[in-house]
Amino acid sequence: MLDYKLLAALAAVVEQAGFERGAQVLGLSQSAVSQRIKLLEARIGQPVLLRAMPPTPTDVGRRLLNHVQQVRLLERDLQQQVPSLVAEGETQRLRVAVNADSLATWWARAVAEFCASHRVLLELVVEDQEVGLKRMRAGDVAACVCAAERPVSGARSLPLGAMRYRAMASPAFIARHFPDGVSAERIAQVPAIVFGPDDQLQHRYLNALGLSGSFLHHLCPSSEGFVRLTAEGLGWGMVPEPQMTEAMARGELVELLPGRPIDVPLYWHHWRNGGDLLDQLTGHLHRHAGDYLVPLVAAQLP
Amino acid sequence: MLDYKLLAALAAVVEQAGFERGAQVLGLSQSAVSQRIKLLEARIGQPVLLRAMPPTPTDVGRRLLNHVQQVRLLERDLQQQVPSLVAEGETQRLRVAVNADSLATWWARAVAEFCASHRVLLELVVEDQEVGLKRMRAGDVAACVCAAERPVSGARSLPLGAMRYRAMASPAFIARHFPDGVSAERIAQVPAIVFGPDDQLQHRYLNALGLSGSFLHHLCPSSEGFVRLTAEGLGWGMVPEPQMTEAMARGELVELLPGRPIDVPLYWHHWRNGGDLLDQLTGHLHRHAGDYLVPLVAAQLP
């Protein structure tokens, strides 16, 4: 069998994003961890880790991490069958990548009961779209919530529903920039807020209005920060429906042009042989995600 | 003088985290950008970029980026003095790293008026602590809000005030885990929520109660997600005061043990010769940050 002490050192350094923290988690000295990784590389005959900040796995390293992740999930099943393997009261950890808007809205409510009753501790990673899937492929997470449908090799994707976005702005922003009423043409000339380089929602909204080309925008890669900037009148932006209710009730946000939502489908990606706990969480989300998201059949897809 | 076409290519690839996006921003083909960077490396005689995902500057590359950032800030001043240099209606961009809890709470309100009146577009980067300062040192941002006081070389730090955190949990969580009332000893035995490996607040709270050692915790590196997990009863956690008001009013969150806040000082780091716009924003924050934060003199420091 493989030497799992060495593999665990690699996993700890990558997951903790550094040798020092990786060593802390393992209760080892930094030089011991470093030696284990060197030994692993000597045995395989090639580097497993780029010594950058943070340390990054090589292609081979990624394959090893993927394997470690799957072994861990299988160990969880074994612990269910052989409970004496588990120290009393030990809880299970599940590492999941979730897109920022889900984490800021429905995710906690959807999984709260499951985590309490199954004694699960979550290690959440905030990643949108393709990056979450890259983490799956790298074996860095056991599952992922994102807008991409196509599963990575060895995984399945389950449609959860869609997040509905509407173009929102503050009343003061509208009064300042649209003194004669909101017109589609003018929207492309006032500042927008964009989550990050991958966020195409504002582009799509403008395209649907028949507008193309570049537009002024702030960049704000924080879900709550995005809503705050919108409410304070720095720009208009596509806000998830669950996040706008209170701000609308307080009169902080109003819809730019009524009735033009964009629905973004969300999928649950999970390892095919990810173990019982992951299967149970998948079943739980399958039953309950619909309580928080718009049904995909009704979703207005691009 | 240096060839700024080449430097701009380097900056675009690093800031956009990829050759493809860097090329888009510059309106060039990917191969043109790649050639410019190779030419830059040929002239300097050493690599400026590690071709990883995302591309990472070498030490020399970082020094060049730092220089580009400073030149950009000086160009802004020049545009103030020679307005014809600026295309009509052109807005200015300011790239700032802000810690997640500030972005989720006071930041937008504090800068909204300034951005509107100065026609500034913000490019926000969410980074906590040392990472924000690393970005300053790398020349990737012009300024940074974080808890570290010591400025990087060439920059100044201005105390803004402190963010006050309190240990919060949901009433259901307290009923489930503390049926006989909340006791300090038991807090270390129930699940906490921790923002990330750098988040020491929960440790500090337990230490102040005389408890040490490890404790069960979820990891959730999203400010709003953190509050959501807390409100849904997955664990207890240190929540910023401005973020708990509404959840407390709705009865979703209560304080674990009353009267034991932790105040985290926040500093504004900015380049010493960062140009007029940055100086004005610094002055604006100096005058207004106190409206949203606890005064540092009153803050309960560790």
Coordinates of C-alpha atoms in Angstrom, one line a residue:
Chain A
M1 CA 0.0 0.0 0.0
L2 CA 1.0 3.6 -0.3
D3 CA 2.6 5.4 2.6
Y4 CA -0.4 7.5 3.9
K5 CA 1.8 9.4 6.3
L6 CA 3.5 11.0 3.3
L7 CA 0.2 11.6 1.5
A8 CA -1.3 13.1 4.6
A9 CA 1.6 15.6 4.8
L10 CA 1.0 16.6 1.2
A11 CA -2.8 17.0 1.9
A12 CA -2.2 19.1 5.0
V13 CA 0.2 21.5 3.4
V14 CA -2.1 22.1 0.4
E15 CA -5.3 22.3 2.5
Q16 CA -3.8 24.6 5.0
A17 CA -2.1 26.6 2.3
G18 CA 1.4 26.4 3.9
F19 CA 4.0 24.2 5.6
E20 CA 3.7 25.9 8.9
R21 CA -0.1 25.5 9.3
G22 CA 0.0 22.0 7.7
A23 CA 2.5 21.0 10.3
Q24 CA 0.4 22.4 13.1
V25 CA -2.7 20.5 12.0
L26 CA -0.7 17.3 11.9
G27 CA 1.0 18.1 15.2
L28 CA 4.4 17.8 13.6
S29 CA 7.4 20.1 13.1
Q30 CA 7.7 21.9 9.9
S31 CA 10.9 20.1 9.0
A32 CA 9.2 16.7 9.6
V33 CA 6.5 17.7 7.1
S34 CA 9.0 18.9 4.6
Q35 CA 11.0 15.7 4.9
R36 CA 7.9 13.6 4.3
I37 CA 7.1 15.5 1.2
K38 CA 10.6 15.2 -0.1
L39 CA 10.5 11.4 0.6
L40 CA 7.3 11.2 -1.3
E41 CA 8.9 13.0 -4.2
A42 CA 11.9 10.7 -4.0
R43 CA 9.7 7.6 -4.2
I44 CA 7.6 8.9 -7.1
G45 CA 10.6 10.4 -8.9
Q46 CA 9.0 13.7 -9.5
P47 CA 7.9 16.8 -7.6
V48 CA 4.4 16.8 -6.1
L49 CA 4.4 20.4 -4.9
L50 CA 5.5 23.8 -6.3
R51 CA 7.1 25.6 -3.3
A52 CA 5.2 28.8 -4.0
M53 CA 3.0 30.9 -1.6
P54 CA 0.6 29.1 -1.2
P55 CA 2.2 25.7 -2.1
T56 CA 0.5 24.4 -5.2
P57 CA 0.3 20.7 -6.2
T58 CA 1.8 19.6 -9.5
D59 CA -0.3 17.4 -11.8
V60 CA 1.0 14.3 -10.1
G61 CA 0.4 16.0 -6.7
R62 CA -3.2 16.7 -7.7
R63 CA -3.8 13.1 -8.6
L64 CA -2.5 12.0 -5.2
L65 CA -4.7 14.6 -3.4
N66 CA -7.7 13.3 -5.3
H67 CA -6.9 9.9 -4.1
V68 CA -6.5 11.0 -0.5
Q69 CA -9.9 12.7 -0.6
Q70 CA -11.6 9.6 -1.8
V71 CA -9.8 7.4 0.7
R72 CA -11.0 9.7 3.5
L73 CA -14.6 9.4 2.3
L74 CA -14.3 5.6 2.3
E75 CA -12.9 5.8 5.8
R76 CA -16.0 7.6 6.9
D77 CA -18.1 4.7 5.7
L78 CA -15.9 2.2 7.5
Q79 CA -16.2 4.2 10.7
Q80 CA -20.0 3.9 10.4
Q81 CA -19.7 0.1 10.2
V82 CA -16.9 -0.2 12.8
P83 CA -17.9 2.5 15.3
S84 CA -15.1 1.6 17.7
L85 CA -12.7 3.1 15.1
V86 CA -14.2 6.5 16.0
A87 CA -13.2 8.2 19.2
E88 CA -16.3 8.9 21.3
G89 CA -18.2 12.0 20.2
E90 CA -16.0 12.5 17.2
T91 CA -17.6 14.5 14.4
Q92 CA -17.1 14.1 10.7
R93 CA -15.7 16.8 8.5
L94 CA -17.0 17.5 5.0
R95 CA -15.2 19.9 2.7
V96 CA -17.5 21.6 0.2
A97 CA -17.0 24.5 -2.3
V98 CA -20.1 26.8 -2.4
N99 CA -20.6 29.8 -4.6
A100 CA -20.6 33.1 -2.7
D101 CA -24.3 34.1 -3.3
S102 CA -25.5 30.7 -2.1
L103 CA -23.4 30.9 1.0
A104 CA -24.8 34.4 1.7
T105 CA -28.4 33.2 1.3
W106 CA -30.0 29.7 1.3
W107 CA -27.1 27.3 2.0
A108 CA -27.0 27.6 5.9
R109 CA -30.7 27.1 6.2
A110 CA -30.8 24.1 3.8
V111 CA -28.0 22.2 5.6
A112 CA -28.4 23.2 9.3
E113 CA -30.6 20.3 10.4
F114 CA -28.5 17.8 8.5
C115 CA -25.3 18.9 10.1
A116 CA -26.8 18.9 13.6
S117 CA -28.4 15.5 13.3
H118 CA -25.4 13.8 11.5
R119 CA -22.7 15.6 13.7
V120 CA -21.0 17.0 10.6
L121 CA -18.5 19.9 10.7
L122 CA -18.4 21.8 7.4
E123 CA -15.2 23.1 5.9
L124 CA -16.6 25.6 3.4
V125 CA -14.6 27.0 0.5
V126 CA -16.0 30.0 -1.4
E127 CA -15.5 29.4 -5.1
D128 CA -17.7 30.3 -8.1
Q129 CA -18.2 28.3 -11.2
E130 CA -15.3 26.6 -12.8
V131 CA -13.0 27.2 -9.9
G132 CA -15.2 25.0 -7.6
L133 CA -15.0 22.2 -10.2
K134 CA -11.3 22.6 -10.5
R135 CA -11.2 22.0 -6.7
M136 CA -13.3 18.8 -7.2
R137 CA -10.9 17.6 -9.9
A138 CA -8.0 18.4 -7.6
G139 CA -9.6 16.3 -4.8
D140 CA -9.6 19.3 -2.6
V141 CA -13.3 19.2 -1.9
A142 CA -15.9 16.4 -1.7
A143 CA -18.7 18.4 -3.3
C144 CA -19.4 21.7 -4.9
V145 CA -22.4 24.0 -5.5
C146 CA -22.0 26.0 -8.7
A147 CA -23.7 27.1 -12.0
A148 CA -21.8 24.7 -14.3
E149 CA -23.8 21.6 -15.1
R150 CA -21.2 19.2 -16.6
P151 CA -19.7 17.0 -13.9
V152 CA -15.9 16.3 -13.7
S153 CA -14.8 12.8 -14.3
G154 CA -15.8 10.5 -11.4
A155 CA -18.5 12.8 -10.2
R156 CA -22.2 13.4 -10.7
S157 CA -24.1 16.7 -10.9
L158 CA -27.6 17.1 -9.5
P159 CA -29.8 20.1 -10.5
L160 CA -30.8 22.0 -7.4
G161 CA -32.9 24.9 -8.8
A162 CA -32.1 28.4 -9.9
M163 CA -31.1 31.6 -8.1
R164 CA -33.2 34.5 -9.4
Y165 CA -31.3 37.8 -9.9
R166 CA -32.9 41.2 -10.5
A167 CA -31.2 44.5 -11.5
M168 CA -31.4 46.7 -8.4
A169 CA -30.2 50.2 -7.4
S170 CA -30.8 52.6 -4.6
P171 CA -33.5 55.3 -5.0
A172 CA -30.8 58.0 -4.6
F173 CA -28.7 56.4 -7.4
I174 CA -31.8 56.4 -9.7
A175 CA -32.6 60.0 -8.8
R176 CA -29.1 61.1 -9.5
H177 CA -28.5 59.2 -12.8
F178 CA -32.0 59.0 -14.2
P179 CA -33.7 62.3 -13.5
D180 CA -36.1 61.7 -16.4
G181 CA -36.9 58.1 -15.5
V182 CA -34.9 54.9 -16.1
S183 CA -34.3 54.3 -19.8
A184 CA -32.6 51.2 -21.2
E185 CA -30.1 53.2 -23.2
R186 CA -28.9 55.2 -20.3
I187 CA -28.2 52.1 -18.1
A188 CA -25.1 51.3 -20.0
Q189 CA -23.7 54.8 -19.2
V190 CA -24.0 54.8 -15.4
P191 CA -21.7 52.8 -13.1
A192 CA -22.6 49.1 -12.5
I193 CA -21.2 46.8 -9.8
V194 CA -19.6 43.5 -11.0
F195 CA -18.7 40.7 -8.6
G196 CA -15.5 39.7 -10.5
P197 CA -14.1 39.0 -13.9
D198 CA -16.3 35.8 -14.2
D199 CA -19.5 37.7 -13.4
Q200 CA -21.4 38.0 -16.7
L201 CA -24.8 38.9 -15.2
Q202 CA -24.6 42.6 -15.7
H203 CA -23.5 42.0 -19.3
R204 CA -26.4 39.6 -19.9
Y205 CA -28.9 42.1 -18.5
L206 CA -27.6 44.9 -20.8
N207 CA -27.5 42.5 -23.8
A208 CA -31.1 41.6 -23.1
L209 CA -31.9 45.3 -23.4
G210 CA -30.2 45.3 -26.8
L211 CA -27.0 47.0 -25.4
S212 CA -23.5 45.7 -26.0
G213 CA -19.9 46.8 -25.4
S214 CA -18.1 47.9 -22.3
F215 CA -19.6 49.8 -19.4
L216 CA -18.3 51.5 -16.2
H217 CA -18.2 49.3 -13.2
H218 CA -16.9 48.8 -9.7
L219 CA -15.5 45.4 -8.8
C220 CA -16.6 43.8 -5.5
P221 CA -15.9 40.1 -5.0
S222 CA -18.0 39.9 -1.8
S223 CA -21.7 38.9 -1.9
E224 CA -22.7 41.1 1.1
G225 CA -20.3 43.9 0.0
F226 CA -22.0 43.8 -3.4
V227 CA -25.5 44.5 -1.8
R228 CA -24.0 47.1 0.5
L229 CA -22.4 49.0 -2.4
T230 CA -25.7 48.8 -4.4
A231 CA -27.8 50.0 -1.4
E232 CA -25.4 52.9 -0.8
G233 CA -25.8 54.1 -4.4
L234 CA -22.4 53.3 -5.9
G235 CA -23.9 51.5 -8.8
W236 CA -26.6 49.2 -10.1
G237 CA -26.2 45.4 -10.0
M238 CA -27.8 42.1 -10.3
V239 CA -28.8 41.0 -6.8
P240 CA -30.1 37.6 -5.8
E241 CA -33.8 37.7 -4.8
P242 CA -33.3 36.3 -1.3
Q243 CA -30.8 39.0 -0.6
M244 CA -33.0 42.0 -1.6
T245 CA -36.1 41.4 0.4
E246 CA -35.1 43.3 3.5
A247 CA -33.3 46.1 1.6
M248 CA -36.5 46.5 -0.5
A249 CA -38.7 46.6 2.6
R250 CA -36.5 49.3 4.1
G251 CA -36.7 51.2 0.8
E252 CA -32.9 50.9 0.2
L253 CA -33.2 49.1 -3.1
V254 CA -35.7 49.3 -6.0
E255 CA -35.7 47.4 -9.2
L256 CA -34.2 49.3 -12.1
L257 CA -36.7 48.1 -14.8
P258 CA -39.4 45.8 -13.5
G259 CA -39.8 42.2 -14.7
R260 CA -36.5 41.3 -16.3
P261 CA -35.0 38.7 -13.9
I262 CA -32.1 36.4 -14.8
D263 CA -32.2 32.9 -13.4
V264 CA -28.9 31.1 -12.8
P265 CA -29.2 27.3 -12.4
L266 CA -27.3 25.7 -9.6
Y267 CA -25.9 22.2 -9.5
W268 CA -24.6 20.0 -6.7
H269 CA -21.5 18.2 -7.8
H270 CA -20.4 15.2 -5.7
W271 CA -18.1 12.2 -6.0
R272 CA -19.8 9.1 -7.3
N273 CA -18.1 6.9 -4.7
G274 CA -18.0 9.6 -2.1
G275 CA -19.4 7.5 0.8
D276 CA -22.6 7.3 2.8
L277 CA -22.4 10.7 4.4
L278 CA -22.0 12.5 1.1
D279 CA -24.9 10.4 -0.4
Q280 CA -27.1 11.3 2.5
L281 CA -26.3 15.0 2.2
T282 CA -27.0 14.7 -1.6
G283 CA -30.4 13.2 -0.8
H284 CA -31.1 15.9 1.8
L285 CA -30.3 18.7 -0.7
H286 CA -32.3 16.9 -3.4
R287 CA -35.4 17.0 -1.2
H288 CA -34.9 20.5 0.3
A289 CA -33.0 22.8 -2.1
G290 CA -36.4 23.5 -3.9
D291 CA -37.6 25.2 -0.7
Y292 CA -35.1 28.0 -1.3
L293 CA -34.5 28.2 -5.1
V294 CA -36.7 28.8 -8.1
P295 CA -37.6 25.5 -9.9
L296 CA -35.4 24.9 -12.9
V297 CA -38.4 24.1 -15.2
A298 CA -39.7 27.6 -14.5
A299 CA -36.3 29.3 -14.7
Q300 CA -35.8 31.8 -17.5
L301 CA -32.6 30.4 -19.0
P302 CA -30.5 32.5 -21.3
Chain B
M1 CA 12.4 55.4 -20.0
L2 CA 11.0 51.9 -19.5
D3 CA 8.8 50.4 -22.1
Y4 CA 5.4 50.8 -20.5
K5 CA 3.6 48.7 -23.1
L6 CA 5.5 45.8 -21.8
L7 CA 4.9 46.7 -18.1
A8 CA 1.2 47.2 -18.8
A9 CA 1.0 43.7 -20.3
L10 CA 2.6 42.2 -17.1
A11 CA 0.2 44.2 -14.9
A12 CA -2.9 43.1 -16.9
V13 CA -2.0 39.4 -16.8
V14 CA -1.4 39.5 -13.0
E15 CA -4.4 41.7 -12.2
Q16 CA -6.7 39.7 -14.4
A17 CA -5.2 36.5 -13.1
G18 CA -4.7 35.1 -16.6
F19 CA -3.3 35.8 -20.1
E20 CA -6.7 35.5 -21.8
R21 CA -8.4 38.1 -19.6
G22 CA -5.3 40.3 -19.5
A23 CA -5.4 40.4 -23.3
Q24 CA -9.1 41.2 -23.3
V25 CA -8.6 44.2 -21.0
L26 CA -5.8 45.5 -23.2
G27 CA -7.7 44.8 -26.4
L28 CA -4.8 42.7 -27.6
S29 CA -4.5 39.1 -28.7
Q30 CA -3.2 36.6 -26.2
S31 CA -0.1 35.9 -28.2
A32 CA 0.7 39.7 -28.4
V33 CA 0.5 39.9 -24.6
S34 CA 2.7 36.8 -24.3
Q35 CA 5.2 38.3 -26.7
R36 CA 5.4 41.5 -24.7
I37 CA 6.1 39.7 -21.5
K38 CA 8.8 37.5 -23.2
L39 CA 10.3 40.7 -24.6
L40 CA 10.3 42.3 -21.1
E41 CA 12.0 39.2 -19.8
A42 CA 14.6 39.2 -22.6
R43 CA 15.4 42.8 -21.8
I44 CA 15.8 42.3 -18.1
G45 CA 17.5 39.0 -18.5
Q46 CA 15.3 37.1 -16.0
P47 CA 11.7 35.8 -15.7
V48 CA 9.1 38.3 -14.4
L49 CA 6.2 35.7 -14.2
L50 CA 5.7 32.1 -13.2
R51 CA 3.4 30.6 -15.8
A52 CA 1.2 29.0 -13.2
M53 CA -2.6 29.2 -12.8
P54 CA -3.0 32.1 -11.9
P55 CA 0.2 33.6 -13.3
T56 CA 2.4 34.8 -10.3
P57 CA 5.0 37.5 -10.5
T58 CA 8.6 36.6 -9.6
D59 CA 10.5 38.9 -7.1
V60 CA 11.6 41.1 -10.0
G61 CA 8.1 41.0 -11.5
R62 CA 6.7 42.2 -8.2
R63 CA 9.1 45.1 -8.1
L64 CA 8.0 46.1 -11.6
L65 CA 4.3 45.9 -10.6
N66 CA 4.9 48.0 -7.6
H67 CA 6.5 50.6 -9.9
V68 CA 3.5 50.4 -12.4
Q69 CA 1.0 51.0 -9.5
Q70 CA 2.9 54.1 -8.4
V71 CA 3.2 55.5 -11.9
R72 CA -0.5 55.0 -12.4
L73 CA -1.2 57.0 -9.2
L74 CA 1.1 59.8 -10.4
E75 CA -0.7 59.8 -13.8
R76 CA -3.9 60.5 -12.0
D77 CA -2.5 63.6 -10.4
L78 CA -1.2 64.7 -13.8
Q79 CA -4.7 64.2 -15.3
Q80 CA -6.0 66.6 -12.6
Q81 CA -3.6 69.2 -13.7
V82 CA -3.9 68.6 -17.4
P83 CA -7.6 67.7 -17.8
S84 CA -7.4 67.4 -21.6
L85 CA -5.4 64.3 -21.0
V86 CA -8.6 62.7 -19.7
A87 CA -11.3 61.7 -22.1
E88 CA -14.5 63.5 -21.3
G89 CA -16.4 61.9 -18.4
E90 CA -13.6 59.4 -17.8
T91 CA -13.7 58.0 -14.3
Q92 CA -10.7 57.0 -12.2
R93 CA -10.1 53.5 -10.8
L94 CA -8.8 52.8 -7.4
R95 CA -7.8 49.3 -6.4
V96 CA -8.2 48.6 -2.7
A97 CA -8.0 45.5 -0.5
V98 CA -10.6 45.4 2.3
N99 CA -11.1 42.8 4.9
A100 CA -14.3 40.8 4.5
D101 CA -16.1 42.0 7.6
S102 CA -15.6 45.7 6.7
L103 CA -16.8 45.1 3.2
A104 CA -20.0 43.4 4.6
T105 CA -20.7 46.2 7.0
W106 CA -19.4 49.8 7.1
W107 CA -17.2 50.2 4.0
A108 CA -19.8 51.0 1.4
R109 CA -21.5 53.7 3.5
A110 CA -18.2 55.3 4.4
V111 CA -17.0 55.7 0.8
A112 CA -20.3 56.1 -1.2
E113 CA -20.4 59.9 -1.2
F114 CA -16.7 60.2 -2.0
C115 CA -16.9 57.8 -5.0
A116 CA -19.9 59.6 -6.4
S117 CA -18.5 63.1 -6.0
H118 CA -15.0 62.2 -7.3
R119 CA -16.2 59.9 -10.1
V120 CA -14.1 57.0 -8.7
L121 CA -14.7 53.4 -9.7
L122 CA -13.5 50.9 -7.0
E123 CA -11.8 47.6 -7.7
L124 CA -12.2 45.9 -4.4
V125 CA -10.2 42.9 -3.4
V126 CA -11.3 40.9 -0.3
E127 CA -8.2 40.1 1.8
D128 CA -7.7 39.8 5.4
Q129 CA -4.7 40.8 7.5
E130 CA -1.3 40.1 6.1
V131 CA -2.5 39.1 2.7
G132 CA -3.8 42.6 2.1
L133 CA -0.4 44.0 3.0
K134 CA 1.3 41.5 0.7
R135 CA -0.8 42.9 -2.1
M136 CA 0.3 46.4 -1.2
R137 CA 3.9 45.3 -1.2
A138 CA 3.4 43.6 -4.6
G139 CA 2.0 46.9 -6.0
D140 CA -1.3 45.1 -6.7
V141 CA -3.5 47.5 -4.7
A142 CA -3.1 51.2 -3.8
A143 CA -4.5 50.9 -0.3
C144 CA -5.7 48.3 2.2
V145 CA -8.0 48.1 5.2
C146 CA -6.8 45.5 7.7
A147 CA -6.0 44.7 11.3
A148 CA -2.2 44.9 11.1
E149 CA -0.8 48.3 12.2
R150 CA 2.8 48.2 10.8
P151 CA 2.9 49.7 7.3
V152 CA 4.9 48.2 4.5
S153 CA 7.9 50.1 3.2
G154 CA 6.9 53.2 1.3
A155 CA 3.4 53.3 2.8
R156 CA 1.7 54.8 5.8
S157 CA -0.9 53.4 8.2
L158 CA -3.8 55.4 9.7
P159 CA -5.8 54.0 12.6
L160 CA -9.5 54.0 11.6
G161 CA -11.2 52.6 14.8
A162 CA -12.1 49.1 15.9
M163 CA -14.7 46.6 14.9
R164 CA -16.4 45.2 17.9
Y165 CA -17.2 41.4 17.9
R166 CA -19.5 39.5 20.2
A167 CA -19.9 35.7 20.7
M168 CA -23.3 35.0 19.2
A169 CA -25.4 31.9 18.7
S170 CA -29.0 31.1 17.8
P171 CA -31.6 30.4 20.6
A172 CA -32.1 26.9 19.2
F173 CA -28.3 26.2 19.4
I174 CA -28.3 27.4 23.0
A175 CA -31.3 25.3 23.9
R176 CA -29.8 22.2 22.3
H177 CA -26.2 22.5 23.7
F178 CA -26.8 24.3 26.9
P179 CA -30.0 22.9 28.5
D180 CA -28.8 23.9 31.9
G181 CA -27.7 27.4 30.9
V182 CA -24.6 28.6 29.2
S183 CA -21.4 27.8 31.1
A184 CA -17.9 28.8 30.1
E185 CA -16.5 25.3 30.4
R186 CA -19.1 23.8 28.0
I187 CA -18.5 26.4 25.3
A188 CA -15.2 24.7 24.2
Q189 CA -17.1 21.4 23.7
V190 CA -19.8 22.6 21.3
P191 CA -19.2 23.5 17.6
A192 CA -17.9 27.0 16.8
I193 CA -17.7 28.7 13.4
V194 CA -14.3 30.0 12.3
F195 CA -13.8 32.3 9.3
G196 CA -10.5 30.7 8.2
P197 CA -7.1 29.6 9.4
D198 CA -6.1 33.2 10.2
D199 CA -9.2 33.8 12.3
Q200 CA -8.1 33.8 16.0
L201 CA -11.2 35.5 17.5
Q202 CA -12.9 32.3 18.7
H203 CA -9.6 31.2 20.2
R204 CA -9.2 34.5 21.9
Y205 CA -12.7 34.4 23.3
L206 CA -12.1 30.9 24.8
N207 CA -8.7 32.0 26.1
A208 CA -10.3 34.9 27.9
L209 CA -12.7 32.4 29.6
G210 CA -9.6 30.5 30.8
L211 CA -10.0 27.7 28.2
S212 CA -7.3 26.5 25.9
G213 CA -6.6 23.8 23.4
S214 CA -8.5 22.8 20.2
F215 CA -12.2 22.9 19.7
L216 CA -14.7 21.7 17.2
H217 CA -15.4 24.1 14.4
H218 CA -16.9 24.7 11.0
L219 CA -14.9 26.7 8.5
C220 CA -16.7 29.4 6.6
P221 CA -14.6 32.0 4.7
S222 CA -17.6 34.3 3.9
S223 CA -18.7 37.1 6.2
E224 CA -22.4 36.8 5.4
G225 CA -22.2 33.0 5.3
F226 CA -20.7 33.1 8.8
V227 CA -23.7 35.0 10.1
R228 CA -26.1 32.7 8.3
L229 CA -24.5 29.6 9.7
T230 CA -24.6 31.1 13.2
A231 CA -28.3 32.2 12.9
E232 CA -29.2 28.7 11.6
G233 CA -27.6 27.1 14.7
L234 CA -24.6 25.3 13.2
G235 CA -22.3 26.8 15.8
W236 CA -21.4 29.9 17.9
G237 CA -19.1 32.5 16.5
M238 CA -17.7 36.0 16.9
V239 CA -20.0 38.3 14.9
P240 CA -19.2 42.0 14.1
E241 CA -21.6 44.3 16.0
P242 CA -23.0 46.0 12.9
Q243 CA -23.9 42.6 11.4
M244 CA -25.9 41.3 14.4
T245 CA -28.3 44.1 15.0
E246 CA -31.1 42.9 12.6
A247 CA -30.6 39.2 13.4
M248 CA -30.9 40.1 17.2
A249 CA -34.0 42.2 16.5
R250 CA -35.6 39.2 14.7
G251 CA -34.5 37.0 17.6
E252 CA -32.2 34.9 15.4
L253 CA -29.1 35.6 17.4
V254 CA -28.4 36.1 21.1
E255 CA -25.2 36.8 23.0
L256 CA -23.6 33.6 24.4
L257 CA -22.3 35.2 27.6
P258 CA -23.1 38.9 27.9
G259 CA -20.4 41.6 28.1
R260 CA -17.3 40.0 26.7
P261 CA -16.7 41.8 23.4
I262 CA -13.4 41.6 21.4
D263 CA -12.4 44.8 19.6
V264 CA -10.3 44.4 16.5
P265 CA -8.4 47.6 15.5
L266 CA -8.5 48.5 11.8
Y267 CA -5.9 50.5 9.9
W268 CA -5.9 52.2 6.5
H269 CA -2.6 51.5 4.7
H270 CA -1.9 53.7 1.7
W271 CA 1.1 54.6 -0.5
R272 CA 3.0 57.6 0.8
N273 CA 3.3 59.1 -2.7
G274 CA 0.1 57.7 -3.9
G275 CA -1.3 60.9 -5.5
D276 CA -4.0 63.4 -4.7
L277 CA -7.0 61.1 -5.2
L278 CA -5.6 58.6 -2.7
D279 CA -4.7 61.4 -0.3
Q280 CA -8.3 62.8 -0.5
L281 CA -9.8 59.3 0.2
T282 CA -7.4 59.0 3.1
G283 CA -8.6 62.3 4.5
H284 CA -12.2 61.3 3.9
L285 CA -11.8 58.0 5.8
H286 CA -9.9 59.9 8.6
R287 CA -12.9 62.1 9.1
H288 CA -15.7 59.5 8.7
A289 CA -14.6 56.1 9.7
G290 CA -15.3 57.0 13.3
D291 CA -19.0 57.2 12.5
Y292 CA -19.0 53.4 11.9
L293 CA -16.3 52.0 14.2
V294 CA -15.6 52.0 17.9
P295 CA -13.0 54.6 18.9
L296 CA -9.6 53.0 19.4
V297 CA -9.0 54.6 22.7
A298 CA -12.1 52.9 24.1
A299 CA -11.3 49.6 22.3
Q300 CA -10.6 46.6 24.6
L301 CA -7.3 45.5 23.1
P302 CA -5.9 42.0 23.8

